[in-house]
Amino acid sequence: MTGRWTPEAAHAWFKAQPWLVGCNFTPSNAINQLEMWQASTFDLPTIDRELALAASVGMNSVRVYLHDLLWLEDSHGFLDRIDAFLNVADRHRIRTMLVLFDSCWHPEPALGPQPEPRKGVHNSGWVQSPGMPTLQNADEHHRLEDYVRGVVGRFGQDPRVLAWDIWNEPDNGPEVALCDPVALQAKADLVVPLLVDAFGWARDMKPMQPLTSGIWLGDWSAPDLLSPIQRAQTGHSDIISFHNYGIAEDFAQRVKWLKTMGRPLMCTEYMARPAGSTFQAILPVAKEHEVGTFCWGLVKGKTQTHLPWDKWENPNIEGLKERWFHDIFHEDGTPHDENEVEFLRLISELDKIAA
């Protein structure tokens, strides 16, 4: 098995990249990963139009979620659709971080037609990968290995792919905003060995891109404060990634803690306006400390992530009129906040001039 990159190799790779400014991308007409990628609902024209919006504000990267069930259903067709997506992104000079697994939201995903959004509810149809039945059944883990090896094997030498995010928030669960410690710990105990295996499967394919898995909970000020799953994430990552929806001071503190690990940093989720995590607050700090950034969301759509997390349990119809939580554009391309969009263009352009 090919080993983890050395810190020197990771820094050399990172220095060869532009400052990474991007978003987590799901097209507005998809409620989740399955609807985005299934053959019957894969919509390349919408993807093209919306990635053009990302490029228009200076974004050079996107983070995109895959799903293991798509490999099980039709591996060849799935790979072809990923290839088509990468072609479109590349035309917009956008590179793609592909996310292989995800522990957030609904624990029992199913192929086929996906549910309609629940009115007023944030991310009402997002699904975990693998689902809990597969996670709990070791006899099914061989197909997860086939999936990782198949996808990384196909695109591991593809310059259109920026990086591999092995597992999104592996210690999360169906009630993202509640984060029940007991339930999350029980799930984490199942995930840790599979997470480590998944890193190994991906490395076996000798990808030219770095591997990572972002931490998001707790106090990271000392190694002994990390949970077992966080130690597995950071200990196997080539590039250290993290999520942060706090204010600029909190972001800067977490960057300081993580820099002690001696590796480049990417914040693969941020931007929650009412919480104080805004482009204007976070991006200058990220730029100063050379941290790659991926905000949550691009175009308001079926995920309804313009609504806050706490509306998962309490539908908030009136919240549709409030300041958006995530996302940048309406479906017609109109910005939610013109000043915000101009700031994105300015800071991205300034970085190009400095380079």
GROMACS .gro file of C-alpha atoms in nm:
model
  355
    1MET     CA    1   0.000   0.000   0.000
    2THR     CA    2   0.124   0.349  -0.085
    3GLY     CA    3   0.184   0.547   0.234
    4ARG     CA    4   0.054   0.879   0.356
    5TRP     CA    5   0.222   1.179   0.200
    6THR     CA    6   0.506   1.335   0.394
    7PRO     CA    7   0.446   1.688   0.523
    8GLU     CA    8   0.700   1.809   0.267
    9ALA     CA    9   0.513   1.645  -0.020
   10ALA     CA   10   0.182   1.784   0.106
   11HIS     CA   11   0.321   2.138   0.127
   12ALA     CA   12   0.478   2.110  -0.218
   13TRP     CA   13   0.144   2.004  -0.364
   14PHE     CA   14  -0.041   2.283  -0.184
   15LYS     CA   15   0.204   2.554  -0.296
   16ALA     CA   16   0.147   2.447  -0.657
   17GLN     CA   17  -0.226   2.526  -0.627
   18PRO     CA   18  -0.390   2.866  -0.653
   19TRP     CA   19  -0.559   2.989  -0.337
   20LEU     CA   20  -0.859   2.756  -0.329
   21VAL     CA   21  -1.190   2.940  -0.315
   22GLY     CA   22  -1.492   2.722  -0.378
   23CYS     CA   23  -1.823   2.586  -0.263
   24ASN     CA   24  -2.000   2.263  -0.177
   25PHE     CA   25  -2.204   2.200  -0.488
   26THR     CA   26  -2.537   2.028  -0.542
   27PRO     CA   27  -2.747   2.147  -0.839
   28SER     CA   28  -3.060   2.333  -0.738
   29ASN     CA   29  -3.290   2.066  -0.882
   30ALA     CA   30  -3.144   1.781  -0.673
   31ILE     CA   31  -3.250   1.714  -0.313
   32ASN     CA   32  -2.949   1.491  -0.245
   33GLN     CA   33  -2.652   1.304  -0.392
   34LEU     CA   34  -2.871   1.032  -0.542
   35GLU     CA   35  -3.094   1.273  -0.730
   36MET     CA   36  -2.788   1.461  -0.852
   37TRP     CA   37  -2.620   1.152  -1.001
   38GLN     CA   38  -2.889   0.897  -1.096
   39ALA     CA   39  -2.925   0.861  -1.472
   40SER     CA   40  -3.290   0.966  -1.476
   41THR     CA   41  -3.225   1.295  -1.294
   42PHE     CA   42  -2.866   1.380  -1.389
   43ASP     CA   43  -2.900   1.727  -1.541
   44LEU     CA   44  -2.584   1.847  -1.713
   45PRO     CA   45  -2.732   2.171  -1.850
   46THR     CA   46  -2.831   2.283  -1.500
   47ILE     CA   47  -2.490   2.181  -1.366
   48ASP     CA   48  -2.323   2.379  -1.645
   49ARG     CA   49  -2.534   2.689  -1.583
   50GLU     CA   50  -2.477   2.683  -1.208
   51LEU     CA   51  -2.104   2.615  -1.225
   52ALA     CA   52  -2.085   2.920  -1.452
   53LEU     CA   53  -2.224   3.119  -1.158
   54ALA     CA   54  -1.950   2.981  -0.933
   55ALA     CA   55  -1.686   3.080  -1.186
   56SER     CA   56  -1.841   3.427  -1.220
   57VAL     CA   57  -1.752   3.508  -0.858
   58GLY     CA   58  -1.397   3.376  -0.886
   59MET     CA   59  -1.445   3.025  -0.754
   60ASN     CA   60  -1.188   2.776  -0.880
   61SER     CA   61  -1.302   2.461  -0.698
   62VAL     CA   62  -1.609   2.268  -0.584
   63ARG     CA   63  -1.665   1.991  -0.331
   64VAL     CA   64  -1.914   1.730  -0.457
   65TYR     CA   65  -2.070   1.429  -0.284
   66LEU     CA   66  -2.091   1.085  -0.443
   67HIS     CA   67  -2.281   0.781  -0.307
   68ASP     CA   68  -2.196   0.412  -0.279
   69LEU     CA   69  -2.542   0.299  -0.399
   70LEU     CA   70  -2.480   0.464  -0.736
   71TRP     CA   71  -2.183   0.231  -0.786
   72LEU     CA   72  -2.394  -0.069  -0.687
   73GLU     CA   73  -2.669   0.024  -0.933
   74ASP     CA   74  -2.462   0.102  -1.243
   75SER     CA   75  -2.089   0.149  -1.195
   76HIS     CA   76  -2.009   0.219  -1.561
   77GLY     CA   77  -2.287   0.473  -1.604
   78PHE     CA   78  -2.196   0.638  -1.275
   79LEU     CA   79  -1.832   0.677  -1.379
   80ASP     CA   80  -1.940   0.821  -1.714
   81ARG     CA   81  -2.158   1.079  -1.540
   82ILE     CA   82  -1.873   1.177  -1.308
   83ASP     CA   83  -1.656   1.218  -1.617
   84ALA     CA   84  -1.921   1.438  -1.780
   85PHE     CA   85  -1.943   1.650  -1.466
   86LEU     CA   86  -1.565   1.692  -1.453
   87ASN     CA   87  -1.564   1.800  -1.818
   88VAL     CA   88  -1.817   2.074  -1.749
   89ALA     CA   89  -1.636   2.191  -1.436
   90ASP     CA   90  -1.306   2.195  -1.623
   91ARG     CA   91  -1.454   2.416  -1.895
   92HIS     CA   92  -1.525   2.668  -1.619
   93ARG     CA   93  -1.169   2.627  -1.485
   94ILE     CA   94  -1.303   2.461  -1.173
   95ARG     CA   95  -1.145   2.156  -1.014
   96THR     CA   96  -1.342   1.908  -0.806
   97MET     CA   97  -1.295   1.753  -0.465
   98LEU     CA   98  -1.493   1.428  -0.461
   99VAL     CA   99  -1.649   1.307  -0.133
  100LEU     CA  100  -1.682   0.928  -0.113
  101PHE     CA  101  -1.879   0.873   0.211
  102ASP     CA  102  -2.100   1.088   0.435
  103SER     CA  103  -2.254   1.029   0.780
  104CYS     CA  104  -2.506   1.316   0.780
  105TRP     CA  105  -2.887   1.311   0.774
  106HIS     CA  106  -3.110   1.020   0.670
  107PRO     CA  107  -2.959   0.683   0.767
  108GLU     CA  108  -3.149   0.463   0.520
  109PRO     CA  109  -3.083   0.579   0.163
  110ALA     CA  110  -3.266   0.416  -0.126
  111LEU     CA  111  -3.223   0.430  -0.502
  112GLY     CA  112  -3.504   0.548  -0.726
  113PRO     CA  113  -3.724   0.858  -0.708
  114GLN     CA  114  -3.624   1.076  -0.415
  115PRO     CA  115  -3.870   1.256  -0.185
  116GLU     CA  116  -3.988   1.607  -0.246
  117PRO     CA  117  -3.852   1.868  -0.002
  118ARG     CA  118  -4.040   1.918   0.322
  119LYS     CA  119  -4.157   2.274   0.314
  120GLY     CA  120  -3.948   2.500   0.532
  121VAL     CA  121  -3.699   2.228   0.636
  122HIS     CA  122  -3.320   2.248   0.588
  123ASN     CA  123  -3.175   1.954   0.390
  124SER     CA  124  -3.486   1.743   0.437
  125GLY     CA  125  -3.385   1.477   0.185
  126TRP     CA  126  -3.008   1.438   0.226
  127VAL     CA  127  -2.891   1.078   0.281
  128GLN     CA  128  -2.598   0.903   0.446
  129SER     CA  129  -2.345   0.690   0.257
  130PRO     CA  130  -2.326   0.413   0.350
  131GLY     CA  131  -2.661   0.388   0.521
  132MET     CA  132  -2.684   0.236   0.867
  133PRO     CA  133  -2.796  -0.108   0.744
  134THR     CA  134  -2.478  -0.136   0.534
  135LEU     CA  135  -2.260   0.016   0.804
  136GLN     CA  136  -2.382  -0.246   1.051
  137ASN     CA  137  -2.344  -0.539   0.809
  138ALA     CA  138  -1.979  -0.635   0.759
  139ASP     CA  139  -2.080  -0.870   0.477
  140GLU     CA  140  -2.161  -0.566   0.262
  141HIS     CA  141  -1.832  -0.386   0.318
  142HIS     CA  142  -1.667  -0.559   0.022
  143ARG     CA  143  -1.892  -0.363  -0.213
  144LEU     CA  144  -1.781  -0.041  -0.044
  145GLU     CA  145  -1.423  -0.143  -0.117
  146ASP     CA  146  -1.515  -0.205  -0.481
  147TYR     CA  147  -1.673   0.139  -0.496
  148VAL     CA  148  -1.371   0.323  -0.351
  149ARG     CA  149  -1.121   0.134  -0.563
  150GLY     CA  150  -1.334   0.175  -0.873
  151VAL     CA  151  -1.388   0.550  -0.847
  152VAL     CA  152  -1.037   0.639  -0.729
  153GLY     CA  153  -0.891   0.398  -0.982
  154ARG     CA  154  -1.076   0.573  -1.265
  155PHE     CA  155  -0.999   0.932  -1.162
  156GLY     CA  156  -0.691   0.905  -0.942
  157GLN     CA  157  -0.461   1.036  -1.219
  158ASP     CA  158  -0.711   1.291  -1.351
  159PRO     CA  159  -0.595   1.653  -1.316
  160ARG     CA  160  -0.959   1.768  -1.312
  161VAL     CA  161  -0.989   1.611  -0.965
  162LEU     CA  162  -0.843   1.830  -0.692
  163ALA     CA  163  -0.856   1.595  -0.393
  164TRP     CA  164  -1.041   1.306  -0.232
  165ASP     CA  165  -1.252   1.361   0.079
  166ILE     CA  166  -1.279   1.007   0.210
  167TRP     CA  167  -1.560   1.060   0.462
  168ASN     CA  168  -1.767   1.368   0.546
  169GLU     CA  169  -1.823   1.414   0.920
  170PRO     CA  170  -1.792   1.043   1.001
  171ASP     CA  171  -1.889   1.109   1.364
  172ASN     CA  172  -2.216   1.282   1.270
  173GLY     CA  173  -2.563   1.133   1.230
  174PRO     CA  174  -2.925   1.191   1.130
  175GLU     CA  175  -2.990   1.480   1.369
  176VAL     CA  176  -2.708   1.706   1.261
  177ALA     CA  177  -2.809   2.006   1.473
  178LEU     CA  178  -2.870   1.799   1.787
  179CYS     CA  179  -2.549   1.591   1.786
  180ASP     CA  180  -2.659   1.347   2.060
  181PRO     CA  181  -2.327   1.229   2.211
  182VAL     CA  182  -2.437   0.873   2.290
  183ALA     CA  183  -2.583   0.804   1.946
  184LEU     CA  184  -2.288   0.965   1.771
  185GLN     CA  185  -2.035   0.763   1.974
  186ALA     CA  186  -2.211   0.435   1.895
  187LYS     CA  187  -2.200   0.518   1.526
  188ALA     CA  188  -1.839   0.636   1.544
  189ASP     CA  189  -1.737   0.299   1.686
  190LEU     CA  190  -1.874   0.135   1.371
  191VAL     CA  191  -1.721   0.392   1.139
  192VAL     CA  192  -1.358   0.409   1.263
  193PRO     CA  193  -1.234   0.076   1.120
  194LEU     CA  194  -1.419   0.134   0.793
  195LEU     CA  195  -1.282   0.487   0.767
  196VAL     CA  196  -0.927   0.359   0.808
  197ASP     CA  197  -0.994   0.086   0.551
  198ALA     CA  198  -1.134   0.341   0.308
  199PHE     CA  199  -0.819   0.551   0.330
  200GLY     CA  200  -0.621   0.235   0.257
  201TRP     CA  201  -0.836   0.134  -0.040
  202ALA     CA  202  -0.798   0.479  -0.191
  203ARG     CA  203  -0.421   0.485  -0.134
  204ASP     CA  204  -0.383   0.144  -0.295
  205MET     CA  205  -0.498   0.304  -0.622
  206LYS     CA  206  -0.197   0.544  -0.606
  207PRO     CA  207  -0.388   0.867  -0.671
  208MET     CA  208  -0.188   1.178  -0.756
  209GLN     CA  209  -0.431   1.384  -0.546
  210PRO     CA  210  -0.423   1.416  -0.167
  211LEU     CA  211  -0.664   1.235   0.066
  212THR     CA  212  -0.842   1.401   0.357
  213SER     CA  213  -1.137   1.382   0.598
  214GLY     CA  214  -1.244   1.693   0.784
  215ILE     CA  215  -1.289   1.724   1.160
  216TRP     CA  216  -1.565   1.948   1.291
  217LEU     CA  217  -1.645   1.892   1.660
  218GLY     CA  218  -1.478   1.986   1.986
  219ASP     CA  219  -1.151   2.130   2.112
  220TRP     CA  220  -0.847   2.069   1.887
  221SER     CA  221  -0.594   2.258   2.097
  222ALA     CA  222  -0.396   1.945   2.192
  223PRO     CA  223  -0.361   1.598   2.035
  224ASP     CA  224  -0.499   1.419   2.343
  225LEU     CA  225  -0.824   1.617   2.314
  226LEU     CA  226  -0.907   1.463   1.977
  227SER     CA  227  -1.153   1.174   1.972
  228PRO     CA  228  -1.046   0.836   1.831
  229ILE     CA  229  -1.226   0.909   1.507
  230GLN     CA  230  -1.062   1.252   1.479
  231ARG     CA  231  -0.722   1.096   1.538
  232ALA     CA  232  -0.798   0.849   1.258
  233GLN     CA  233  -0.907   1.132   1.028
  234THR     CA  234  -0.609   1.359   1.089
  235GLY     CA  235  -0.361   1.073   1.117
  236HIS     CA  236  -0.443   0.942   0.770
  237SER     CA  237  -0.501   1.273   0.588
  238ASP     CA  238  -0.239   1.416   0.354
  239ILE     CA  239  -0.398   1.760   0.382
  240ILE     CA  240  -0.573   1.852   0.709
  241SER     CA  241  -0.930   1.964   0.650
  242PHE     CA  242  -1.191   2.097   0.889
  243HIS     CA  243  -1.537   2.250   0.910
  244ASN     CA  244  -1.611   2.574   1.089
  245TYR     CA  245  -1.929   2.781   1.103
  246GLY     CA  246  -1.805   3.020   1.373
  247ILE     CA  247  -1.700   3.383   1.370
  248ALA     CA  248  -1.363   3.499   1.237
  249GLU     CA  249  -1.193   3.475   1.578
  250ASP     CA  250  -1.303   3.115   1.622
  251PHE     CA  251  -1.191   3.032   1.268
  252ALA     CA  252  -0.849   3.185   1.331
  253GLN     CA  253  -0.809   2.998   1.661
  254ARG     CA  254  -0.885   2.664   1.497
  255VAL     CA  255  -0.643   2.735   1.215
  256LYS     CA  256  -0.374   2.807   1.478
  257TRP     CA  257  -0.445   2.475   1.652
  258LEU     CA  258  -0.442   2.273   1.330
  259LYS     CA  259  -0.124   2.431   1.195
  260THR     CA  260   0.067   2.251   1.471
  261MET     CA  261   0.004   1.931   1.273
  262GLY     CA  262   0.251   2.061   1.015
  263ARG     CA  263   0.035   2.015   0.707
  264PRO     CA  264  -0.157   2.242   0.468
  265LEU     CA  265  -0.513   2.329   0.568
  266MET     CA  266  -0.845   2.337   0.388
  267CYS     CA  267  -1.175   2.445   0.541
  268THR     CA  268  -1.417   2.231   0.345
  269GLU     CA  269  -1.730   2.380   0.504
  270TYR     CA  270  -1.802   2.732   0.634
  271MET     CA  271  -2.044   3.023   0.579
  272ALA     CA  272  -2.355   3.048   0.795
  273ARG     CA  273  -2.458   3.413   0.783
  274PRO     CA  274  -2.668   3.444   1.102
  275ALA     CA  275  -2.393   3.268   1.299
  276GLY     CA  276  -2.136   3.527   1.190
  277SER     CA  277  -1.960   3.302   0.941
  278THR     CA  278  -1.971   3.524   0.633
  279PHE     CA  279  -1.751   3.564   0.327
  280GLN     CA  280  -1.643   3.910   0.445
  281ALA     CA  281  -1.547   3.777   0.789
  282ILE     CA  282  -1.382   3.447   0.699
  283LEU     CA  283  -1.212   3.482   0.362
  284PRO     CA  284  -0.960   3.752   0.463
  285VAL     CA  285  -0.851   3.535   0.757
  286ALA     CA  286  -0.830   3.226   0.539
  287LYS     CA  287  -0.628   3.413   0.279
  288GLU     CA  288  -0.387   3.551   0.539
  289HIS     CA  289  -0.324   3.203   0.681
  290GLU     CA  290  -0.321   3.028   0.339
  291VAL     CA  291  -0.625   2.811   0.407
  292GLY     CA  292  -0.829   2.674   0.116
  293THR     CA  293  -1.202   2.737   0.155
  294PHE     CA  294  -1.530   2.579   0.044
  295CYS     CA  295  -1.849   2.753   0.154
  296TRP     CA  296  -2.170   2.557   0.193
  297GLY     CA  297  -2.400   2.597  -0.102
  298LEU     CA  298  -2.424   2.786  -0.428
  299VAL     CA  299  -2.776   2.805  -0.571
  300LYS     CA  300  -3.090   2.796  -0.356
  301GLY     CA  301  -3.285   2.483  -0.444
  302LYS     CA  302  -3.434   2.155  -0.329
  303THR     CA  303  -3.185   2.106  -0.046
  304GLN     CA  304  -3.328   2.424   0.112
  305THR     CA  305  -2.998   2.495   0.282
  306HIS     CA  306  -3.079   2.865   0.275
  307LEU     CA  307  -3.280   2.778   0.587
  308PRO     CA  308  -3.103   2.728   0.923
  309TRP     CA  309  -3.021   2.387   1.070
  310ASP     CA  310  -3.263   2.414   1.362
  311LYS     CA  311  -3.560   2.404   1.128
  312TRP     CA  312  -3.494   2.031   1.073
  313GLU     CA  313  -3.735   1.956   1.359
  314ASN     CA  314  -3.942   2.275   1.342
  315PRO     CA  315  -4.043   2.370   0.988
  316ASN     CA  316  -3.996   2.741   0.937
  317ILE     CA  317  -4.217   2.868   0.660
  318GLU     CA  318  -4.162   3.229   0.762
  319GLY     CA  319  -3.788   3.163   0.753
  320LEU     CA  320  -3.808   3.174   0.375
  321LYS     CA  321  -3.829   3.553   0.412
  322GLU     CA  322  -3.528   3.584   0.644
  323ARG     CA  323  -3.160   3.634   0.564
  324TRP     CA  324  -3.036   3.311   0.409
  325PHE     CA  325  -2.829   3.070   0.617
  326HIS     CA  326  -2.629   2.920   0.324
  327ASP     CA  327  -2.631   2.958  -0.058
  328ILE     CA  328  -2.544   3.254  -0.278
  329PHE     CA  329  -2.775   3.271  -0.581
  330HIS     CA  330  -3.142   3.234  -0.667
  331GLU     CA  331  -3.216   2.978  -0.940
  332ASP     CA  332  -3.234   3.255  -1.200
  333GLY     CA  333  -2.880   3.363  -1.114
  334THR     CA  334  -2.976   3.668  -0.909
  335PRO     CA  335  -2.750   3.706  -0.603
  336HIS     CA  336  -2.902   3.687  -0.257
  337ASP     CA  337  -2.669   3.973  -0.162
  338GLU     CA  338  -2.506   4.189  -0.432
  339ASN     CA  339  -2.243   4.325  -0.192
  340GLU     CA  340  -2.140   3.972  -0.099
  341VAL     CA  341  -2.097   3.872  -0.463
  342GLU     CA  342  -1.890   4.181  -0.536
  343PHE     CA  343  -1.670   4.102  -0.236
  344LEU     CA  344  -1.612   3.747  -0.366
  345ARG     CA  345  -1.512   3.879  -0.706
  346LEU     CA  346  -1.282   4.138  -0.554
  347ILE     CA  347  -1.095   3.909  -0.316
  348SER     CA  348  -1.054   3.643  -0.587
  349GLU     CA  349  -0.928   3.901  -0.838
  350LEU     CA  350  -0.685   4.049  -0.585
  351ASP     CA  351  -0.543   3.703  -0.526
  352LYS     CA  352  -0.487   3.653  -0.900
  353ILE     CA  353  -0.308   3.988  -0.920
  354ALA     CA  354  -0.089   3.902  -0.622
  355ALA     CA  355   0.000   3.568  -0.780
   0.00000   0.00000   0.00000
